[in-house]
CSV table of C-alpha atoms and ligand atoms in Angstrom, one decimal:
chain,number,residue,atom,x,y,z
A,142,UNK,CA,-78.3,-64.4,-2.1
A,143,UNK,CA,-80.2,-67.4,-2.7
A,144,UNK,CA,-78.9,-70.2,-1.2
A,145,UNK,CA,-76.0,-72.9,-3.1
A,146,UNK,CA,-78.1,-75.4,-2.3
A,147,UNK,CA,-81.3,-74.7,-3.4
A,148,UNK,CA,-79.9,-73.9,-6.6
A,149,UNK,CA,-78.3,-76.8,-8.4
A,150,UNK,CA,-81.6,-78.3,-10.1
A,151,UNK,CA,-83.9,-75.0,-10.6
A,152,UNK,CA,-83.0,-74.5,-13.9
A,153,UNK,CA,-81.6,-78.2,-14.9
A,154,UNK,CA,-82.1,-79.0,-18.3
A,155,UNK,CA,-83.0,-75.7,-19.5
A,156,UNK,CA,-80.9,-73.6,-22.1
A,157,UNK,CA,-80.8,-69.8,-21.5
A,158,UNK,CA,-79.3,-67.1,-23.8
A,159,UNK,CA,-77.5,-63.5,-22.1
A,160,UNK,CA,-77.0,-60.7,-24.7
A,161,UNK,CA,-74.6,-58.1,-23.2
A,162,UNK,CA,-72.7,-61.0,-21.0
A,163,UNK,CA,-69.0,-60.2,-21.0
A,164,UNK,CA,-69.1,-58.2,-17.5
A,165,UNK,CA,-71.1,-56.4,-14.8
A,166,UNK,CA,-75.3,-57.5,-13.9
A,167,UNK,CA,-75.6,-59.5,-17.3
A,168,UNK,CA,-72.4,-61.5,-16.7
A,169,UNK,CA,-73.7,-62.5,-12.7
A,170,UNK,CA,-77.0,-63.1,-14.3
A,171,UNK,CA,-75.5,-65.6,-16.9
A,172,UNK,CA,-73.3,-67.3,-14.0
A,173,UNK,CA,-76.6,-67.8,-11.8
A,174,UNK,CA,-78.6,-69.5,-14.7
A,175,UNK,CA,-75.8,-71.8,-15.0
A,176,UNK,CA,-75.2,-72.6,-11.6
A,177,UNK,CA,-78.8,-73.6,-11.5
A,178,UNK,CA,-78.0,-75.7,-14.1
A,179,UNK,CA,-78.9,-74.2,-17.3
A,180,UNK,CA,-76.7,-74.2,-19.9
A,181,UNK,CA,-75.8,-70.9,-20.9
A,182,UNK,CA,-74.8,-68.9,-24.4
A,183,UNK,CA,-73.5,-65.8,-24.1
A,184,UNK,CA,-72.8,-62.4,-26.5
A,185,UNK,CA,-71.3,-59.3,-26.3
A,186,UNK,CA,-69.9,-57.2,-29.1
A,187,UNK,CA,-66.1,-57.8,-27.5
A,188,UNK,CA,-64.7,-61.2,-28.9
A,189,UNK,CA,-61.7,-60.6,-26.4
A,190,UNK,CA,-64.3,-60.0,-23.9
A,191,UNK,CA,-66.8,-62.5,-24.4
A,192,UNK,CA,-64.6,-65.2,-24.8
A,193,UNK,CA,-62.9,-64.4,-21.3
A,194,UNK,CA,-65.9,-64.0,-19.9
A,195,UNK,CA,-67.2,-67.6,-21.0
A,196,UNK,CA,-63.9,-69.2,-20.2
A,197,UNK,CA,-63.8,-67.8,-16.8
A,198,UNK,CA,-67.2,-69.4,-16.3
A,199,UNK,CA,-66.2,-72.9,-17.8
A,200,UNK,CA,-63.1,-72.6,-15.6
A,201,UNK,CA,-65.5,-72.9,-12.4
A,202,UNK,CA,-67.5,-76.0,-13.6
A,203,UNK,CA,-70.5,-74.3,-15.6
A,204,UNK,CA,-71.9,-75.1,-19.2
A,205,UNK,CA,-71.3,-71.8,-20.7
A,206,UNK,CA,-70.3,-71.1,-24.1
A,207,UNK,CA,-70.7,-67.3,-26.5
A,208,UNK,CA,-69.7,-65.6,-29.5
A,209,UNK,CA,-69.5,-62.1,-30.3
A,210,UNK,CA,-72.6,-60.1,-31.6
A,211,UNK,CA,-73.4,-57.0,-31.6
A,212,UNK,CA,-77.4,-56.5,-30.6
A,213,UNK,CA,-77.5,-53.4,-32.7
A,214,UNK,CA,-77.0,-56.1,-35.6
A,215,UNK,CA,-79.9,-58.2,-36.4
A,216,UNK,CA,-79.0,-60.8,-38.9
A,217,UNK,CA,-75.5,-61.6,-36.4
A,218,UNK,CA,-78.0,-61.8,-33.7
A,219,UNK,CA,-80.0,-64.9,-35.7
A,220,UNK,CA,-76.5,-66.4,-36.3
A,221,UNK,CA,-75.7,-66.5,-32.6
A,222,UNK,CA,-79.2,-67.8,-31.4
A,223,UNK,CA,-79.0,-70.1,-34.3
A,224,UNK,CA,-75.5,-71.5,-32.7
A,225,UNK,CA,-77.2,-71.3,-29.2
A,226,UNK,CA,-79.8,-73.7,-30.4
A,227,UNK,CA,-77.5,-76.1,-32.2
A,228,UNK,CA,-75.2,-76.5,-29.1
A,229,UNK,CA,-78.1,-76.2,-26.4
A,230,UNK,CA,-81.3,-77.4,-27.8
A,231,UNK,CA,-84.8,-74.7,-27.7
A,232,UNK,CA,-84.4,-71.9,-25.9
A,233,UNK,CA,-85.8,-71.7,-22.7
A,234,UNK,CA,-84.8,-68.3,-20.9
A,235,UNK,CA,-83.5,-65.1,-22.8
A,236,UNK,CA,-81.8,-62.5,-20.7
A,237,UNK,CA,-81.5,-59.0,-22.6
A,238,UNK,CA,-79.2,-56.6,-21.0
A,239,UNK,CA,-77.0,-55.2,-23.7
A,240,UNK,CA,-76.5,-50.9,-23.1
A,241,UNK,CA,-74.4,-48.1,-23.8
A,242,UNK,CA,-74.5,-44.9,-21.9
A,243,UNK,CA,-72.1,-42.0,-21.0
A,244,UNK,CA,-73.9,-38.8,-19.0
A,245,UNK,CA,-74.0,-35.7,-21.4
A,246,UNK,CA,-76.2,-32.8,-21.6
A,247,UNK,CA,-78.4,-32.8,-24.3
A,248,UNK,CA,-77.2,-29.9,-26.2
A,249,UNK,CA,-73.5,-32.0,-25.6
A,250,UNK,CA,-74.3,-34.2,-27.7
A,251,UNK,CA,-75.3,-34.9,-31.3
A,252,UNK,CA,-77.9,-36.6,-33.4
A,253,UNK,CA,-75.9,-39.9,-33.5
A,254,UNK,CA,-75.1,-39.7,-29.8
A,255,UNK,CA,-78.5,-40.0,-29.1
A,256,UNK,CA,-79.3,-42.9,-32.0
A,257,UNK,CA,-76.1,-45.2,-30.5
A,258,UNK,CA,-77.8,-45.5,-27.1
A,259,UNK,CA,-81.5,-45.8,-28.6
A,260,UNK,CA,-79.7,-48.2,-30.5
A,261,UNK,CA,-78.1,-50.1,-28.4
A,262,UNK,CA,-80.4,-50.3,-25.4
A,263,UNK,CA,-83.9,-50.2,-27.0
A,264,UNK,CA,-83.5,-51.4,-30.9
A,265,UNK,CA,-81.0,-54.1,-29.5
A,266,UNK,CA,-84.3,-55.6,-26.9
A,267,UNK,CA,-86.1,-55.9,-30.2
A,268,UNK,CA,-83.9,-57.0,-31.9
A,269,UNK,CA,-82.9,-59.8,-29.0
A,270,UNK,CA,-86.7,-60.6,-28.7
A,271,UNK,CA,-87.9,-60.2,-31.8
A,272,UNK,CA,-85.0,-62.8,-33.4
A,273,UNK,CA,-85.4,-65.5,-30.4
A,274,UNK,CA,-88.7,-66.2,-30.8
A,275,UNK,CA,-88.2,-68.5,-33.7
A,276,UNK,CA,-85.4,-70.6,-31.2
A,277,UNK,CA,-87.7,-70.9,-28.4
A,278,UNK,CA,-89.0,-73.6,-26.7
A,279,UNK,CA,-92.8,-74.4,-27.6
A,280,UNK,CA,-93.8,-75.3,-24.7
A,281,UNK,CA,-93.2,-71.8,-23.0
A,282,UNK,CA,-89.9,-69.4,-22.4
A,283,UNK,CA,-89.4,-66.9,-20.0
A,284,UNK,CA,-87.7,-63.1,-21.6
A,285,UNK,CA,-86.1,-60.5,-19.1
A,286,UNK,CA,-85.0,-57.1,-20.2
A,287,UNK,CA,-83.0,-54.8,-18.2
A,288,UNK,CA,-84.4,-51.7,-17.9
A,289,UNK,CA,-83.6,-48.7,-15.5
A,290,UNK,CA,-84.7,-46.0,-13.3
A,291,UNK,CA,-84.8,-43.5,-16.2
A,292,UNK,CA,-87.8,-45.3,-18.1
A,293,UNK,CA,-89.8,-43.6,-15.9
A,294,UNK,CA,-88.4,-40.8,-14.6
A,295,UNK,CA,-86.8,-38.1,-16.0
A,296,UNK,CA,-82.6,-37.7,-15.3
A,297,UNK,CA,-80.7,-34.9,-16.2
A,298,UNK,CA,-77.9,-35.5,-18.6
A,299,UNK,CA,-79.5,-38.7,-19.5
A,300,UNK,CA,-81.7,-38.1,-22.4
A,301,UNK,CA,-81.0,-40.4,-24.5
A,302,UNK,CA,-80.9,-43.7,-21.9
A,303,UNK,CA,-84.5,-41.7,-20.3
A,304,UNK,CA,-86.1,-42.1,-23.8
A,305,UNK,CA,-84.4,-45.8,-24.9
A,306,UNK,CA,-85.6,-47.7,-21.5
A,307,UNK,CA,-88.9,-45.8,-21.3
A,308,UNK,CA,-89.4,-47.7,-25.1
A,309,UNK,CA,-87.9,-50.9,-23.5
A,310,UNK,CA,-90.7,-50.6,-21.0
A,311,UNK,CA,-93.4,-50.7,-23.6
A,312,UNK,CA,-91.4,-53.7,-25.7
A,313,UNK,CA,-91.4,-55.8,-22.6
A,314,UNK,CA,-95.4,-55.0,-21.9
A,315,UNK,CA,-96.5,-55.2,-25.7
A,316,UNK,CA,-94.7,-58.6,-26.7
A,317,UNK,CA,-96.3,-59.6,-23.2
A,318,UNK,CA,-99.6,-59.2,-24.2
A,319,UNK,CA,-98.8,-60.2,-27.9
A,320,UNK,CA,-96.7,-63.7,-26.9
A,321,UNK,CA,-98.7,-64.3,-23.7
A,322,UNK,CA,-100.8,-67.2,-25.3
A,323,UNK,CA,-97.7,-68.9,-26.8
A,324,UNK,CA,-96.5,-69.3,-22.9
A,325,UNK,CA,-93.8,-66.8,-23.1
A,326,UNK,CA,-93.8,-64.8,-20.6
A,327,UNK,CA,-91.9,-61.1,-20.7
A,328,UNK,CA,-90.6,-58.7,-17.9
A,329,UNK,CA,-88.4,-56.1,-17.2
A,330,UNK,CA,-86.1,-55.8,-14.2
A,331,UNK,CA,-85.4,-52.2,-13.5
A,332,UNK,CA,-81.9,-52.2,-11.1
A,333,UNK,CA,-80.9,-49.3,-8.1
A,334,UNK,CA,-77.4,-48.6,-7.9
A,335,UNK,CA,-76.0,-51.9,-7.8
A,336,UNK,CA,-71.9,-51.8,-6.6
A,337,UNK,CA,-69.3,-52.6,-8.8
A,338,UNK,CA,-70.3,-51.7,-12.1
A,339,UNK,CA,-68.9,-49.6,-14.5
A,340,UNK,CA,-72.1,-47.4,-14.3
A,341,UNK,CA,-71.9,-46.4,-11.0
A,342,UNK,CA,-67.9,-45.9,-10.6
A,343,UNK,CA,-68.7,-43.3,-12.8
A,344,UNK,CA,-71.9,-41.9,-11.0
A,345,UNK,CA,-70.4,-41.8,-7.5
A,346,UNK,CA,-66.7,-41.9,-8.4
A,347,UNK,CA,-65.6,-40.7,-4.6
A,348,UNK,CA,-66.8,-41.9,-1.2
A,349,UNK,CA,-68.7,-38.5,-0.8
A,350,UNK,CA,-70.5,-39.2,-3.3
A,351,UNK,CA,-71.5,-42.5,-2.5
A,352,UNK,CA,-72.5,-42.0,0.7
A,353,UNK,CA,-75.0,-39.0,-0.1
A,354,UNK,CA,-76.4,-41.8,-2.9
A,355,UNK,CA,-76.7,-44.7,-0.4
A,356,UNK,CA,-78.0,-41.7,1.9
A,357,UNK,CA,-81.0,-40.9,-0.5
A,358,UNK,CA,-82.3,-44.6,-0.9
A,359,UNK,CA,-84.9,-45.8,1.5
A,360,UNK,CA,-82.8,-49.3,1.9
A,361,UNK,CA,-79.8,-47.2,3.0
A,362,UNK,CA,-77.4,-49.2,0.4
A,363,UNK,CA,-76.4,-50.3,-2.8
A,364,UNK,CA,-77.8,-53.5,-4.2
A,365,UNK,CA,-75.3,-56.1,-5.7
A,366,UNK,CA,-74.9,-57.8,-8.4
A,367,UNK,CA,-76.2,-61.1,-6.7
A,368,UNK,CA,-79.4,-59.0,-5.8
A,369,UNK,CA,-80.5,-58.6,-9.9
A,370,UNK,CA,-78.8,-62.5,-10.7
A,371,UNK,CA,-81.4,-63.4,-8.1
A,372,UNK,CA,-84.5,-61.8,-9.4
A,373,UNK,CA,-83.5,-63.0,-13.0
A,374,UNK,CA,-83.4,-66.2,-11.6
A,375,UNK,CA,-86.6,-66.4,-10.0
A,376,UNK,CA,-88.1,-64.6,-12.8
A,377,UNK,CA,-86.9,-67.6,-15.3
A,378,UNK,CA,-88.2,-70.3,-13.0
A,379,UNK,CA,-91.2,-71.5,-12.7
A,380,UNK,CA,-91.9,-70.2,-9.2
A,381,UNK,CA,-92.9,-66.8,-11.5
A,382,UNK,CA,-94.9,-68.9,-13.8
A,383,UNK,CA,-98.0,-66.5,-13.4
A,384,UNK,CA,-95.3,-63.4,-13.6
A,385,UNK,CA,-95.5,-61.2,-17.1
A,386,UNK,CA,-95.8,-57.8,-18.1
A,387,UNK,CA,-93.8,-56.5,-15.1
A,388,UNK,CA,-91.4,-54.2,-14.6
A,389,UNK,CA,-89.6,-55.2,-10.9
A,390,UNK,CA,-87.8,-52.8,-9.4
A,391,UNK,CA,-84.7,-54.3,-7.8
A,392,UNK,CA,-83.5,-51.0,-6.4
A,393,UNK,CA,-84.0,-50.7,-2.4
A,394,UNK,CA,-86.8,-48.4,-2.9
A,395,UNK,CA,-85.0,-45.7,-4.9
A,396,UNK,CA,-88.1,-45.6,-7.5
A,397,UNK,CA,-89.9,-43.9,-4.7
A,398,UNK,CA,-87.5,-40.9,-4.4
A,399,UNK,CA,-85.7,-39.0,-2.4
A,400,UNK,CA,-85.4,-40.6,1.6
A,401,UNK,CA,-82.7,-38.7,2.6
A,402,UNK,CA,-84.7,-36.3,4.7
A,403,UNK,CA,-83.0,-33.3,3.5
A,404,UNK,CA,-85.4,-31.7,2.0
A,405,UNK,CA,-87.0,-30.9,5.5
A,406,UNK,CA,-83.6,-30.4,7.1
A,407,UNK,CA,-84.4,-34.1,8.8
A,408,UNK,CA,-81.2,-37.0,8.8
A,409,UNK,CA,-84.3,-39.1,7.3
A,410,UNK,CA,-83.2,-42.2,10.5
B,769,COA,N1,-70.8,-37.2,-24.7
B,769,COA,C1,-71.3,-36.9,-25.9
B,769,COA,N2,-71.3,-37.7,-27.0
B,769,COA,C2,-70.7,-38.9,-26.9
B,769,COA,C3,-70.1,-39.3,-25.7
B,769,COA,C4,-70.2,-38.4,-24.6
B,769,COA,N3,-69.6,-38.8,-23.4
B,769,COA,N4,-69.7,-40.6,-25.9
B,769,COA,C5,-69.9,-40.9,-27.2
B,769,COA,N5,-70.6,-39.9,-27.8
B,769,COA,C6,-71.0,-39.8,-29.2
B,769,COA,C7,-69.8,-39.9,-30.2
B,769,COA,O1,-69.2,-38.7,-30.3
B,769,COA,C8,-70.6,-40.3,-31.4
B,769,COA,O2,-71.3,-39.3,-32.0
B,769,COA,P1,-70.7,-38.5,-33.3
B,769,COA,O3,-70.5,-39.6,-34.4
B,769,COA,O4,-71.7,-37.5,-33.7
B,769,COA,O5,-69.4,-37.9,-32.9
B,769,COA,C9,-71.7,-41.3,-30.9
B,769,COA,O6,-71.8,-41.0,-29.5
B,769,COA,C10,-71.3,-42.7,-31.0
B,769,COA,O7,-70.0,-42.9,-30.3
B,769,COA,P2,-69.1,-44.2,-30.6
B,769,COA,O8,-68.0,-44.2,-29.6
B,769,COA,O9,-68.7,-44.2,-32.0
B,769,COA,O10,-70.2,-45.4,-30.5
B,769,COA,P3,-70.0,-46.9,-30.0
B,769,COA,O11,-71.1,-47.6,-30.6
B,769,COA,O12,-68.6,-47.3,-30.3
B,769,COA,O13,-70.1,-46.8,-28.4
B,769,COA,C11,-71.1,-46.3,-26.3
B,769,COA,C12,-71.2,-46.2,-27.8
B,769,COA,C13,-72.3,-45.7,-25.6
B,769,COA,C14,-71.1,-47.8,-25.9
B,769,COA,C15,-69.8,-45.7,-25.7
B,769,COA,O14,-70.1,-44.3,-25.4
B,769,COA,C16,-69.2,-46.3,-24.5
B,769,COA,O15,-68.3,-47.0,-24.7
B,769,COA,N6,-69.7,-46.0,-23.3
B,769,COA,C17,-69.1,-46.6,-22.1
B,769,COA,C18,-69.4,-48.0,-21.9
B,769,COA,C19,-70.9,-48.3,-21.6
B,769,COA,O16,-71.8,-47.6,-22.1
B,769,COA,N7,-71.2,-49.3,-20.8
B,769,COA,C20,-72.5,-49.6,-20.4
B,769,COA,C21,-72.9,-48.9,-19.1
B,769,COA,S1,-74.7,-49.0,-18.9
């Protein structure tokens, strides 16, 4: 983790906006941009959730505020950057992390099935892009999309999240080479298994099966949710100034493959 220290005037005076806030990656994400000083307005589609979420960050001394929005719903989404720019002032950093998933075969599931999560995942990073650009600063913003493993390679069960992130691949690197000369600069963070979320208690919901995952990444572990938080916030500052267009695997090698060694009967140590 980046250290306490370091962090209190990175982002100072900057206002940052987190779609898909209210818990897991995008919620540690938000909490880092504001404890580097940003102020921070968050949305999920849960009012219950949202609104926990942003008093639990106001409860530990950081200039957080949200409403609920679904991404999925364009002219809500305008509403809530709208409010994020009236409370905050230009926005500086967008974070774009809203998803929906749930592991199905593809003949399990049916034609709206697959439309909710290309919804959700690749229509809502449009959406979330294509409606801040209005609220941004004009000097220059940095945009971050989540994206995953399965943009570029296949997963069974996972058609639908294979074919929504391999589109938010090409958002991030078209509005990068569209918005480069306006200063805004877009990339994609593509996270491993990273601990205590709700996707991987569902992956590897036994110790078994966490240890043959952790046993198959060249890192030998899971990354945490401090690990993505981290490269979001670099990837907002201006230490990646020169940064867009890049999809940054945060993932402790697992985009390379298999390291277990099993597939030569080796223990891969
Ligand atoms: N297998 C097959 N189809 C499924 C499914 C599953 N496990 N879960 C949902 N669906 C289908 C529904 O049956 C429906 O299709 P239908 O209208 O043809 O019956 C369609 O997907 C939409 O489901 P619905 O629950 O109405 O959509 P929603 O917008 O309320 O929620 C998700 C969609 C993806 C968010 C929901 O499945 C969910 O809550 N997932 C777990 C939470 C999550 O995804 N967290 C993010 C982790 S990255």
């Amino acid at each position: 983790m980046l250290s306490q220290t370091f962090l209190p005037d990175l982002l100072k005076g900057k206002t940052a906006f987190v779609a898909g806030a209210s818990s897991g990656i995008n919620l540690q994400c938000a909490r880092r941009y504001a404890e580097a000083g940003a102020r921070v307005f968050i949305i999920s589609r849960s009012e219950d959730k949202i609104a926990a979420a942003a008093q639990q960050l106001r409860g530990d001394g950081l200039d957080v505020t949200g409403m609920a929005c679904d991404v999925r719903d364009a002219a809500r989404l305008k509403e809530a950057l709208s409010a994020c720019r009236d409370a905050y002032g230009p926005i500086d950093i967008v974070l774009s992390g809203a998803a929906g998933n749930f592991i199905a075969p593809a003949l399990g599931m049916s034609a709206n099935a697959f439309k909710t999560v290309v919804d959700i995942d690749l229509l809502g990073t449009f959406n979330v892009f294509h409606g801040c650009y209005e609220y941004l600063n004009e000097g220059g913003a940095s945009l971050v999309a989540i994206t995953a493993g399965q943009a570029v390679r296949p997963m069974m069960y996972q058609i639908h999240a294979c074919a929504a992130k391999a589109g938010v691949n090409q958002v991030i690197k078209c509005l990068a080479m569209e918005w480069g000369p306006k200063n805004i600069r877009v990339n994609g963070i593509s996270p491993g298994p990273i601990g205590d979320t709700e996707g991987m208690i569902r992956l590897a919901p036994n110790e078994q099966a966490v240890e043959a995952s952790k046993k198959r990444i060249p890192l030998r572990d899971w990354g945490t949710k401090d690990d993505i938080g981290d490269a979001c916030l670099w990837l907002a500052s201006d230490a990646a100034r020169y940064v867009s267009g890049a999809i940054i695997n945060v993932d402790g090698g697992s985009e390379l493959g298999d390291a277990s060694g099993d597939a030569f009967g080796m223990k891969g140590d």
